[in-house]
Coordinates of C-alpha atoms and ligand atoms in Angstrom, one line a residue:
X246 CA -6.9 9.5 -25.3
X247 CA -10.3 10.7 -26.6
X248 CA -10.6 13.3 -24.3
X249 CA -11.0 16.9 -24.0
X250 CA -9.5 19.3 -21.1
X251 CA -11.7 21.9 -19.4
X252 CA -9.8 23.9 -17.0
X253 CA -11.8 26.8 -15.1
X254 CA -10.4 28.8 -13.5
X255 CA -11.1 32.6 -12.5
X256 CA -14.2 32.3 -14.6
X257 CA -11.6 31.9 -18.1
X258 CA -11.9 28.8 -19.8
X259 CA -9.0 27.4 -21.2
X260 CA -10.0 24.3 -24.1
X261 CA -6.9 22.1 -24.8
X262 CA -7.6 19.3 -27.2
X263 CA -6.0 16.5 -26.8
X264 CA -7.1 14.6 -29.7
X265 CA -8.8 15.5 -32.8
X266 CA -12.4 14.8 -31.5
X267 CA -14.1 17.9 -32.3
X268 CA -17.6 18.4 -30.4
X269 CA -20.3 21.0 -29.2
X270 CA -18.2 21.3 -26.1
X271 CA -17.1 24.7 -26.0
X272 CA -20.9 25.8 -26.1
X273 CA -22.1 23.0 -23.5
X274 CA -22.5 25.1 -19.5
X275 CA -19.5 24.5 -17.7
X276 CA -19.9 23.9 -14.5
X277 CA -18.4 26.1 -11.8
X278 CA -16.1 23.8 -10.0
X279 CA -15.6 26.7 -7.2
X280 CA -14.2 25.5 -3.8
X281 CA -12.3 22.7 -5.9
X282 CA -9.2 24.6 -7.0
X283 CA -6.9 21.4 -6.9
X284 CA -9.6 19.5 -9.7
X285 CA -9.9 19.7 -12.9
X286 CA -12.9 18.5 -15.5
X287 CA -12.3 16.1 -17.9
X288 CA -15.1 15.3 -20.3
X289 CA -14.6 11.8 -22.4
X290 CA -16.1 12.4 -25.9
X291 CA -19.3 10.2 -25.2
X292 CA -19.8 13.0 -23.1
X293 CA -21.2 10.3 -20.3
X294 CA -18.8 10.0 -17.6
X295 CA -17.3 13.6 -17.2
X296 CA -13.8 12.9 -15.7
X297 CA -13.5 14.8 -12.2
X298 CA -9.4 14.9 -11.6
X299 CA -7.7 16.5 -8.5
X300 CA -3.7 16.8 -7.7
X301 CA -3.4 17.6 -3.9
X302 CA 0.2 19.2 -3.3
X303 CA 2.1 19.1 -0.6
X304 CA 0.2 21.2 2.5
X305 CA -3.0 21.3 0.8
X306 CA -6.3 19.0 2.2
X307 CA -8.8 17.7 -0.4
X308 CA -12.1 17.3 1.7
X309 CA -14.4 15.0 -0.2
X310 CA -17.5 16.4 1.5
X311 CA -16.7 19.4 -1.3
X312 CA -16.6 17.3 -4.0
X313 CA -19.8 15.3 -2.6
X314 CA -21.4 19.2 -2.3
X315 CA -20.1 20.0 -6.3
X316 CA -21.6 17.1 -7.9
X317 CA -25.0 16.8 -6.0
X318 CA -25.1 20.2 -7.5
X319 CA -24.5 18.8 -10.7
X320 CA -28.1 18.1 -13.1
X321 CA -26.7 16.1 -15.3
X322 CA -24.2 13.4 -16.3
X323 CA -22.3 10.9 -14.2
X324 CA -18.7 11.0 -12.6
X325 CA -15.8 9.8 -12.3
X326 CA -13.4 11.0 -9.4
X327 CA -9.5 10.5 -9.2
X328 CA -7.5 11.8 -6.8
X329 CA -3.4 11.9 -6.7
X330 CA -1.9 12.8 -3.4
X331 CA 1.5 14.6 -3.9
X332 CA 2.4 14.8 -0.8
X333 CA -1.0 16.8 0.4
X334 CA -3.8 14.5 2.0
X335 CA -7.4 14.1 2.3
X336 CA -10.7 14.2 4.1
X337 CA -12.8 11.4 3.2
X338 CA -15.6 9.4 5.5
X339 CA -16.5 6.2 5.2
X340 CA -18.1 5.1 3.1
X341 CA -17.3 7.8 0.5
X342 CA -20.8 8.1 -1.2
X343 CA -21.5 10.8 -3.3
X344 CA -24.6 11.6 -6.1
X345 CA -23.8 10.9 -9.3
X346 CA -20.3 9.7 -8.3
X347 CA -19.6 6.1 -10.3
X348 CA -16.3 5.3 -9.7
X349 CA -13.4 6.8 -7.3
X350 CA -10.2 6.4 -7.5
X351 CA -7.3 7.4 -5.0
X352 CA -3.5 7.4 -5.3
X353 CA -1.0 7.8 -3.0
X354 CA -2.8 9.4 -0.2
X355 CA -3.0 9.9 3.6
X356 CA -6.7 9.7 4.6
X357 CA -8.2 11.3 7.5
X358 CA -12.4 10.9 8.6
X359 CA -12.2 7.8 7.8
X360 CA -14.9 6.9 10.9
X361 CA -16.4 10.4 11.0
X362 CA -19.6 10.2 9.7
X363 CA -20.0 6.2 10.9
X364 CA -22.9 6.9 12.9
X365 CA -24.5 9.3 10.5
X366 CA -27.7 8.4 8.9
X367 CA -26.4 8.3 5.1
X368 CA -28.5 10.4 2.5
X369 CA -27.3 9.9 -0.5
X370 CA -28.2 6.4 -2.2
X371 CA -25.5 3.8 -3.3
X372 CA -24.1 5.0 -6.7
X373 CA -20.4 3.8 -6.8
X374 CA -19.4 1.0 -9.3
X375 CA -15.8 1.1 -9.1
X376 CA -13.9 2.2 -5.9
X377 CA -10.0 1.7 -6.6
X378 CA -7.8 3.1 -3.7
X379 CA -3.9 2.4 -4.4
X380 CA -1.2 2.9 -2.0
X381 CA -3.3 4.7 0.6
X382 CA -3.0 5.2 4.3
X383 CA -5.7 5.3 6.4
X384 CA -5.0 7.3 9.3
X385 CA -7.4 6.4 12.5
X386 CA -7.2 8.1 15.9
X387 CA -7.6 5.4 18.5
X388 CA -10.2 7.7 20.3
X389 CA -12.0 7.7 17.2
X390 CA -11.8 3.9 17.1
X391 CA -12.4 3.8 20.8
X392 CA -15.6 6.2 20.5
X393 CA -17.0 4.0 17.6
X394 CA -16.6 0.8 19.5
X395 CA -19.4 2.1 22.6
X396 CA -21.8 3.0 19.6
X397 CA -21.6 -0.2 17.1
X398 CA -25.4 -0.2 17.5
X399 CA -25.5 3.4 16.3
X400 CA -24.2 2.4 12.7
X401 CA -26.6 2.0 10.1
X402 CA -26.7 -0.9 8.0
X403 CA -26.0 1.5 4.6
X404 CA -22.8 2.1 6.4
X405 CA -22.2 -1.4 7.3
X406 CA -22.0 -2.5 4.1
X407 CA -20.4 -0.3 2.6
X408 CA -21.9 0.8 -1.1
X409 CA -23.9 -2.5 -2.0
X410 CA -23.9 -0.8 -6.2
X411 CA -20.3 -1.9 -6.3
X412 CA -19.0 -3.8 -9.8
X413 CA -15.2 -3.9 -8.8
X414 CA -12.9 -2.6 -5.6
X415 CA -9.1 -2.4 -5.5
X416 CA -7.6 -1.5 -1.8
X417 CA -4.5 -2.3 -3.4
X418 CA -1.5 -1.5 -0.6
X419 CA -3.7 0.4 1.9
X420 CA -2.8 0.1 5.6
X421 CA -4.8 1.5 8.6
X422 CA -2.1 3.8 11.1
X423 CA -4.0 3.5 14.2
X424 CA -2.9 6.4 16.2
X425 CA -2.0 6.2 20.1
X426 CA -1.3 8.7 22.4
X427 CA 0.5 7.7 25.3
X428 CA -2.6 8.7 27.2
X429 CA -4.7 6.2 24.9
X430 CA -2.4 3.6 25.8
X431 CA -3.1 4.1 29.3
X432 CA -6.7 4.5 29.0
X433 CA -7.0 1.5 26.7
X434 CA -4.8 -0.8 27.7
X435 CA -7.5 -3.5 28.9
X436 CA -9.6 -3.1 26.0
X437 CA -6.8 -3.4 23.8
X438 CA -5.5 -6.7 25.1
X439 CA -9.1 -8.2 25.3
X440 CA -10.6 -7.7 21.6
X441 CA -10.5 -7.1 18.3
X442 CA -11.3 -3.8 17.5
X443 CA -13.1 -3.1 14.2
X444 CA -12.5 -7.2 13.0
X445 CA -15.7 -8.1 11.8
X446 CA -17.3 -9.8 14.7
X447 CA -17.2 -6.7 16.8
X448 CA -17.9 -4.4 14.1
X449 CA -20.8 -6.1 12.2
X450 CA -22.6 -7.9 15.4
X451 CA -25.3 -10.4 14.3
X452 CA -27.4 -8.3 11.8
X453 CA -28.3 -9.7 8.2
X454 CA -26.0 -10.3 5.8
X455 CA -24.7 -7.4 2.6
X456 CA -25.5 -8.9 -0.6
X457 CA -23.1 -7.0 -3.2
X458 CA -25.2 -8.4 -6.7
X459 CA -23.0 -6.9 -9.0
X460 CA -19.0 -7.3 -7.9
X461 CA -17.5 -9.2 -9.5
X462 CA -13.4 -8.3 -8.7
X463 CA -11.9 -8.0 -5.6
X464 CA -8.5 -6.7 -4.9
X465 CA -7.2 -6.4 -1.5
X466 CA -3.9 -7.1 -2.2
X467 CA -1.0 -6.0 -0.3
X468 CA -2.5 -5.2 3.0
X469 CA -0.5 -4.5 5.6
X470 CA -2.6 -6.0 9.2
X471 CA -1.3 -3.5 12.1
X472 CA -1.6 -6.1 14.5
X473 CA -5.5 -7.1 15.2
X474 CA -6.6 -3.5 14.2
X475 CA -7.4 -3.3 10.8
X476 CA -11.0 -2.2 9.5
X477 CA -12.1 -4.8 6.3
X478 CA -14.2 -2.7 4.3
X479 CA -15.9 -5.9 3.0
X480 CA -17.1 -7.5 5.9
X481 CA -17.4 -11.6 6.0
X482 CA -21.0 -11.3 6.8
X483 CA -21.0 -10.5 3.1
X484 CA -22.8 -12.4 -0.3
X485 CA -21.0 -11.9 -3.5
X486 CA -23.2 -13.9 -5.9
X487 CA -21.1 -12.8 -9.1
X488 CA -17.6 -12.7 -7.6
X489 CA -15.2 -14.1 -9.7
X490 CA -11.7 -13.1 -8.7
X491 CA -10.2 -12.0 -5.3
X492 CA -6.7 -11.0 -4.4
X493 CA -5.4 -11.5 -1.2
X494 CA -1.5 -11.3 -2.8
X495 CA 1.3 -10.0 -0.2
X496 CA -1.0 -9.7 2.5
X497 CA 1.3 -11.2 5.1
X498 CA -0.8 -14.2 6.0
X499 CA 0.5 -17.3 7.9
X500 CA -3.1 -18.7 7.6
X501 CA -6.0 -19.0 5.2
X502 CA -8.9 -16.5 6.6
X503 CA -12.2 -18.7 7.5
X504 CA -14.2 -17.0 4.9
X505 CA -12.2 -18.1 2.1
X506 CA -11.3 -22.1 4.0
X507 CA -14.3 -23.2 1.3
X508 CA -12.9 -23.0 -1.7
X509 CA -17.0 -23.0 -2.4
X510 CA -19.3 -21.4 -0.9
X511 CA -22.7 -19.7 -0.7
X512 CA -21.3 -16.8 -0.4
X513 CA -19.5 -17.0 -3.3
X514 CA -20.6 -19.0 -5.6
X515 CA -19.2 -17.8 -9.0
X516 CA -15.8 -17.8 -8.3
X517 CA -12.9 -18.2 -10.6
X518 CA -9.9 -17.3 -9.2
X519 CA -8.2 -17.2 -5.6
X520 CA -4.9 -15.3 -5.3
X521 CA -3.4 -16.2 -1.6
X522 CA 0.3 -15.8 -3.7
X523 CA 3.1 -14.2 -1.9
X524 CA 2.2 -14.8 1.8
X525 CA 3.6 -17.2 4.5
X526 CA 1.4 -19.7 4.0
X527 CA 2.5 -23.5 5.6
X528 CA -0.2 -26.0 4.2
X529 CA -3.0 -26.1 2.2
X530 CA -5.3 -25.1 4.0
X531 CA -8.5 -24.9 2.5
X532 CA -11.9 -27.4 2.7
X533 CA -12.2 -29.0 -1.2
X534 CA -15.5 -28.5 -2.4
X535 CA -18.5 -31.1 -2.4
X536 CA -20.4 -30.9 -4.9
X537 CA -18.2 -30.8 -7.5
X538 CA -20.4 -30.0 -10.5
X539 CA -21.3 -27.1 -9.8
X540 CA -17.9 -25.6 -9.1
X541 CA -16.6 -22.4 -10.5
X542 CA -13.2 -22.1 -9.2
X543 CA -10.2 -22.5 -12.2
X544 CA -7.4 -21.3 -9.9
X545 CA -5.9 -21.4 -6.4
X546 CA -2.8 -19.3 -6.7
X547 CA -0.3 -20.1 -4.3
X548 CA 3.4 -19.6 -5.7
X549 CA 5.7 -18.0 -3.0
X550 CA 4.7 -19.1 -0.1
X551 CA 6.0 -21.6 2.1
X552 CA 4.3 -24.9 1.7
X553 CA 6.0 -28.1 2.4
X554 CA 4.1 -30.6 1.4
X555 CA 0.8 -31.3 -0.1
X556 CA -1.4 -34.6 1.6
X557 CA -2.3 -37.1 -0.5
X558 CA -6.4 -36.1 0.3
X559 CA -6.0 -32.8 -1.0
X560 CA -4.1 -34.1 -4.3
X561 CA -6.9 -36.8 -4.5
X562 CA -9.5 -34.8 -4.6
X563 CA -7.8 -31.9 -6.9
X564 CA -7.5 -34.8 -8.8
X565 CA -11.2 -36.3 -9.0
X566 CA -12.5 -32.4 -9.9
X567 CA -9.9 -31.7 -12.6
X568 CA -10.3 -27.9 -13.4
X569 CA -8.7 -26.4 -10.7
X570 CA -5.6 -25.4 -10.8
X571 CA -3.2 -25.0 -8.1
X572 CA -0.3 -22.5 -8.0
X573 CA 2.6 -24.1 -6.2
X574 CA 5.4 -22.4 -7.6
X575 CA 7.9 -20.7 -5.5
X576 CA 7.4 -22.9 -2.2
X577 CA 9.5 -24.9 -0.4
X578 CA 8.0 -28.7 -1.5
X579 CA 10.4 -31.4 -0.7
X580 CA 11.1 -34.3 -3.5
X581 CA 9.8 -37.3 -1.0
X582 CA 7.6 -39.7 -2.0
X583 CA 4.9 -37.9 0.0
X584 CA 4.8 -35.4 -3.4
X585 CA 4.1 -38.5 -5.7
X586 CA 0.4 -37.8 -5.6
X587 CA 0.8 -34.3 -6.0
X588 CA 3.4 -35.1 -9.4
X589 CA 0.3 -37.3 -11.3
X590 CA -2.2 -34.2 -10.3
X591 CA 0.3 -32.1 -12.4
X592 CA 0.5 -34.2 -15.0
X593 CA -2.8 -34.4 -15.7
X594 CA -3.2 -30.9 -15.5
X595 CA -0.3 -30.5 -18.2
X596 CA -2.1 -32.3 -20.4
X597 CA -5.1 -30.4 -20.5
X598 CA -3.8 -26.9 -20.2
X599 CA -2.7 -24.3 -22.7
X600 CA 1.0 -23.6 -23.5
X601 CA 0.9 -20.7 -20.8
X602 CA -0.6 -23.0 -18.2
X603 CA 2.0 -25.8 -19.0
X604 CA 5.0 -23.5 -18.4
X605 CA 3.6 -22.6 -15.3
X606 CA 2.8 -25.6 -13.9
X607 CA 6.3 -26.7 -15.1
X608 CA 8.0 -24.1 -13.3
X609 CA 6.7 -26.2 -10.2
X610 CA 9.9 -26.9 -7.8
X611 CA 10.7 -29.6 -4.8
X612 CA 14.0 -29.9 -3.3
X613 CA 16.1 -32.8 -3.8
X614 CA 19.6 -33.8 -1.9
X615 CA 21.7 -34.4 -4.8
X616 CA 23.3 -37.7 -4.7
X617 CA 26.4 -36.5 -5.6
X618 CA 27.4 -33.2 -3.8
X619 CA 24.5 -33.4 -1.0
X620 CA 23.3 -30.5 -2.0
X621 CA 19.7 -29.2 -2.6
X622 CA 18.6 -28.8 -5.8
X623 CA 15.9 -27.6 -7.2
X624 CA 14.1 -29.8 -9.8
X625 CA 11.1 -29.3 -11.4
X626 CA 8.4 -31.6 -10.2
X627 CA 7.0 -32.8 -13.7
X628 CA 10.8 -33.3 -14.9
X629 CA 12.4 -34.9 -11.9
X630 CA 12.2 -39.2 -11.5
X631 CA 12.7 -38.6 -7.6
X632 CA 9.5 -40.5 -7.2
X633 CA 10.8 -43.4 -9.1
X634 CA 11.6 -45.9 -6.5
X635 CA 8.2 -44.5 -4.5
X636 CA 5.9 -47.8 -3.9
Ligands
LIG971 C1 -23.5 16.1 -23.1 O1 -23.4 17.0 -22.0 C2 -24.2 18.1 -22.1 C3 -23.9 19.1 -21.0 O2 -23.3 18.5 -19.9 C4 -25.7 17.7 -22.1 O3 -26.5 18.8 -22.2 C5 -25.9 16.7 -23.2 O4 -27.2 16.2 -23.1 C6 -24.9 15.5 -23.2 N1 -25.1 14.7 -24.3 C7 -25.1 13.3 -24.2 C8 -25.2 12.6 -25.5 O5 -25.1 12.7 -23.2
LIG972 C1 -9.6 -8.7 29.9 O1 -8.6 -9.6 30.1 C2 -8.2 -9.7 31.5 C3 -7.0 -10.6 31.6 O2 -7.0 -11.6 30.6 C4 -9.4 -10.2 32.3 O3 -9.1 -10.3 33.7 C5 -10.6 -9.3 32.1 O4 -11.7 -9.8 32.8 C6 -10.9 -9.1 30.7 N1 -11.9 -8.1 30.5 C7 -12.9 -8.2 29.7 C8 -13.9 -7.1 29.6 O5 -13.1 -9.2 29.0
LIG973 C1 -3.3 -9.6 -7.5 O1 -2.6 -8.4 -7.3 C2 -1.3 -8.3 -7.7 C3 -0.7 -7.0 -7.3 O2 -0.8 -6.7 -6.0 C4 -1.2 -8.6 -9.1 O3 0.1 -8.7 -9.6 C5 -1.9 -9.9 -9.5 O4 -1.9 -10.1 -10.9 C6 -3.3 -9.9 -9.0 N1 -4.0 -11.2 -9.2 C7 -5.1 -11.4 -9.8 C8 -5.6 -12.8 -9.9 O5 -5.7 -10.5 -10.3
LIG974 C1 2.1 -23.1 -28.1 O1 1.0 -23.5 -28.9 C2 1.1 -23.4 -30.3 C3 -0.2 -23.9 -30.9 O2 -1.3 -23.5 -30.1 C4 2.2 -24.3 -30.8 O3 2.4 -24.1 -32.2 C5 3.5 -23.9 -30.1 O4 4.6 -24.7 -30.5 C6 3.4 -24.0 -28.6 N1 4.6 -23.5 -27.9 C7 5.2 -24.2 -27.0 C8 6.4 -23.5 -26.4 O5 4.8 -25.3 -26.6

């Protein structure tokens, strides 16, 4: 790593190089990073994107609204923010903007504010290009849920949306712990069995939709949906016109969400690759595009969920476009004539794919009664002749 340590602490600076990068650094200001005694400074040797790292131990709080304080102070230079949660947690409003921040990144943390600052007029522009938060709980008080829901009209638009600057966001395994008190339960009983809370219809009521220009990967895999509470941070009323990937892996989902039903869209229209894999999913359930020329989309991953059977309109039309590729390992097809369309669909996309592809698509199973033991096996599609004596 071609990076240098800074470490200030008690106004003694400690220099530790970790590479043989030798540079004016030791005679470049330090900052003062008082008030941030669990961060460090990192400076990469470009010197562009000074490395802002903070370890938050057990007992200890990390309130962003510090770190937002430190690097408006900051003249020069842009930053990058990562922040490891051993066992301590932090403070951090939505939607986390900071000057001169360019990307965040969290690990392991419990969050608290989440909603604080929701109604606040924002000050600080839309910086943020990369916003990764990995195994992160956020923690939401249902009165602060409750008190947010009787002034939706009071959030700004900035807010809505989120930071529009965005180039890539992972929310890889976060979950939302909405917290009840007995008392809550009482109080909210009615509103709680009437409406979705925070889903995007009551959150983001008809205003215009947030055009991110520049994202281009979205990761929202392994979500964990606490019932019908769960806060998206990218709403649907959203227009991603250089989205290429999302990943909506392990997110327990027994049904395609509407915004993603058209495998083309408007909303979306440069996108390459769908990840639905590892969900409960029964059918197919997504609208083929139209208009085929002009679509983007190379893969529909699918493999482990549990999809019976493919209909022959979906195959058909797979067919006609040609470059997508569907995922189907790991699901629970059954070897019936019904799968013969799907088989010459696979076949053709063997022969046009690279070695990598072909294993894959090879690795695609049905179930067959075995004509000898009456047992199921489990034979791959391309291999088997169980469509043989199909008309
Ligand atoms: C490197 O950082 C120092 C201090 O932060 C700054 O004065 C200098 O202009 C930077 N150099 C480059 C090439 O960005
Ligand atoms: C909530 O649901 C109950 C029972 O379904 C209904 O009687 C009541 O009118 C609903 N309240 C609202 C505000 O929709
Ligand atoms: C989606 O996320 C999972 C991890 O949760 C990862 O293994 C997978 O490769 C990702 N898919 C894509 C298309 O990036
Ligand atoms: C993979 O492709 C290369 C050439 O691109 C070929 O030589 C090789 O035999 C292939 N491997 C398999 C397993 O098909």
């Amino acid at each position: 790593m071609k990076s240098k340590r800074l470490h200030k602490s008690e106004g003694y600076v400690f220099v530790i190089f970790m590479c043989c990068v030798l540079q004016t650094i030791l005679t470049a200001p330090l900052p003062d990073l008082h008030g941030l005694s669990n961060c460090d400074l990192y400076i990469t040797a470009d010197n562009t994107t000074q490395e802002l790292k903070c370890s938050i131990q057990t007992g200890q709080v990390l309130d962003y609204r510090r770190v937002r304080g430190w690097t408006a102070l900051q003249s020069t230079g842009t930053f990058s923010v990562h922040i490891t949660c051993n066992g301590g947690s932090l403070h951090m409003p939505w939607p986390f903007k900071a000057k001169h921040v360019v990307a965040l990144q969290v690990n392991g943390c419990k969050l608290f504010g989440f909603l604080s600052e929701m109604t606040q007029q924002q000050s600080v522009e839309d910086e943020l290009r990369t916003l990764m938060l990995y195994k992160t709980t956020i923690v939401i008080p249902f009165a602060d849920m409750y008190a947010l829901r009787n002034n939706l009209d009071r959030i700004p638009r900035d807010t809505d949306c989120g930071q529009v600057t965005l180039e890539k966001l992972v929310l890889r395994d976060v979950h939302y712990d909405l917290q009840m008190t007995p008392e809550d339960r009482d109080r909210m009983s009615p509103i709680v069995h009437n409406t979705s809370i925070g889903h995007d219809a009551a959150l983001l009521p008809t205003k215009s939709p947030c055009v991110f220009p520049n994202l281009k990967y979205v990761d929202e895999s392994g979500s964990r949906k606490t019932g019908q509470y769960h806060l998206k941070l990218l709403p649907d009323y959203s227009v991603f016109p250089k989205l290429e990937v999302y990943n909506m892996s392990r997110n327990e989902l027994s049904h395609i969400p509407d915004f993603f039903r058209y495998l083309h869209s408007d909303k979306y229209p440069s996108l390459r690759q769908l990840d639905f894999s590892n969900n409960i999913l029964h059918s197919f359930e997504f609208e083929i595009p139209k208009n085929v020329k002009t679509c983007t989309l190379e893969k529909v991953d699918l493999h482990n969920n549990r999809i019976a059977f493919i209909p022959k309109e979906t195959t058909d039309t797979l067919q006609n476009i040609g470059t997508i590729l569907v995922d189907l390992r790991e699901n629970p097809l059954r070897c019936t004539c019904e799968l013969k369309d799907l088989r010459v669909y696979l076949e053709a996309q063997y022969r046009k794919s690279a070695n990598m592809t072909r294993q894959l698509i090879s690795e695609v199973t049905c179930s067959l009664r075995s004509a000898f033991h009456g047992t199921m096996d489990q034979v791959s599609l391309l291999n088997s002749g169980f469509d043989k004596k199909c008309g």
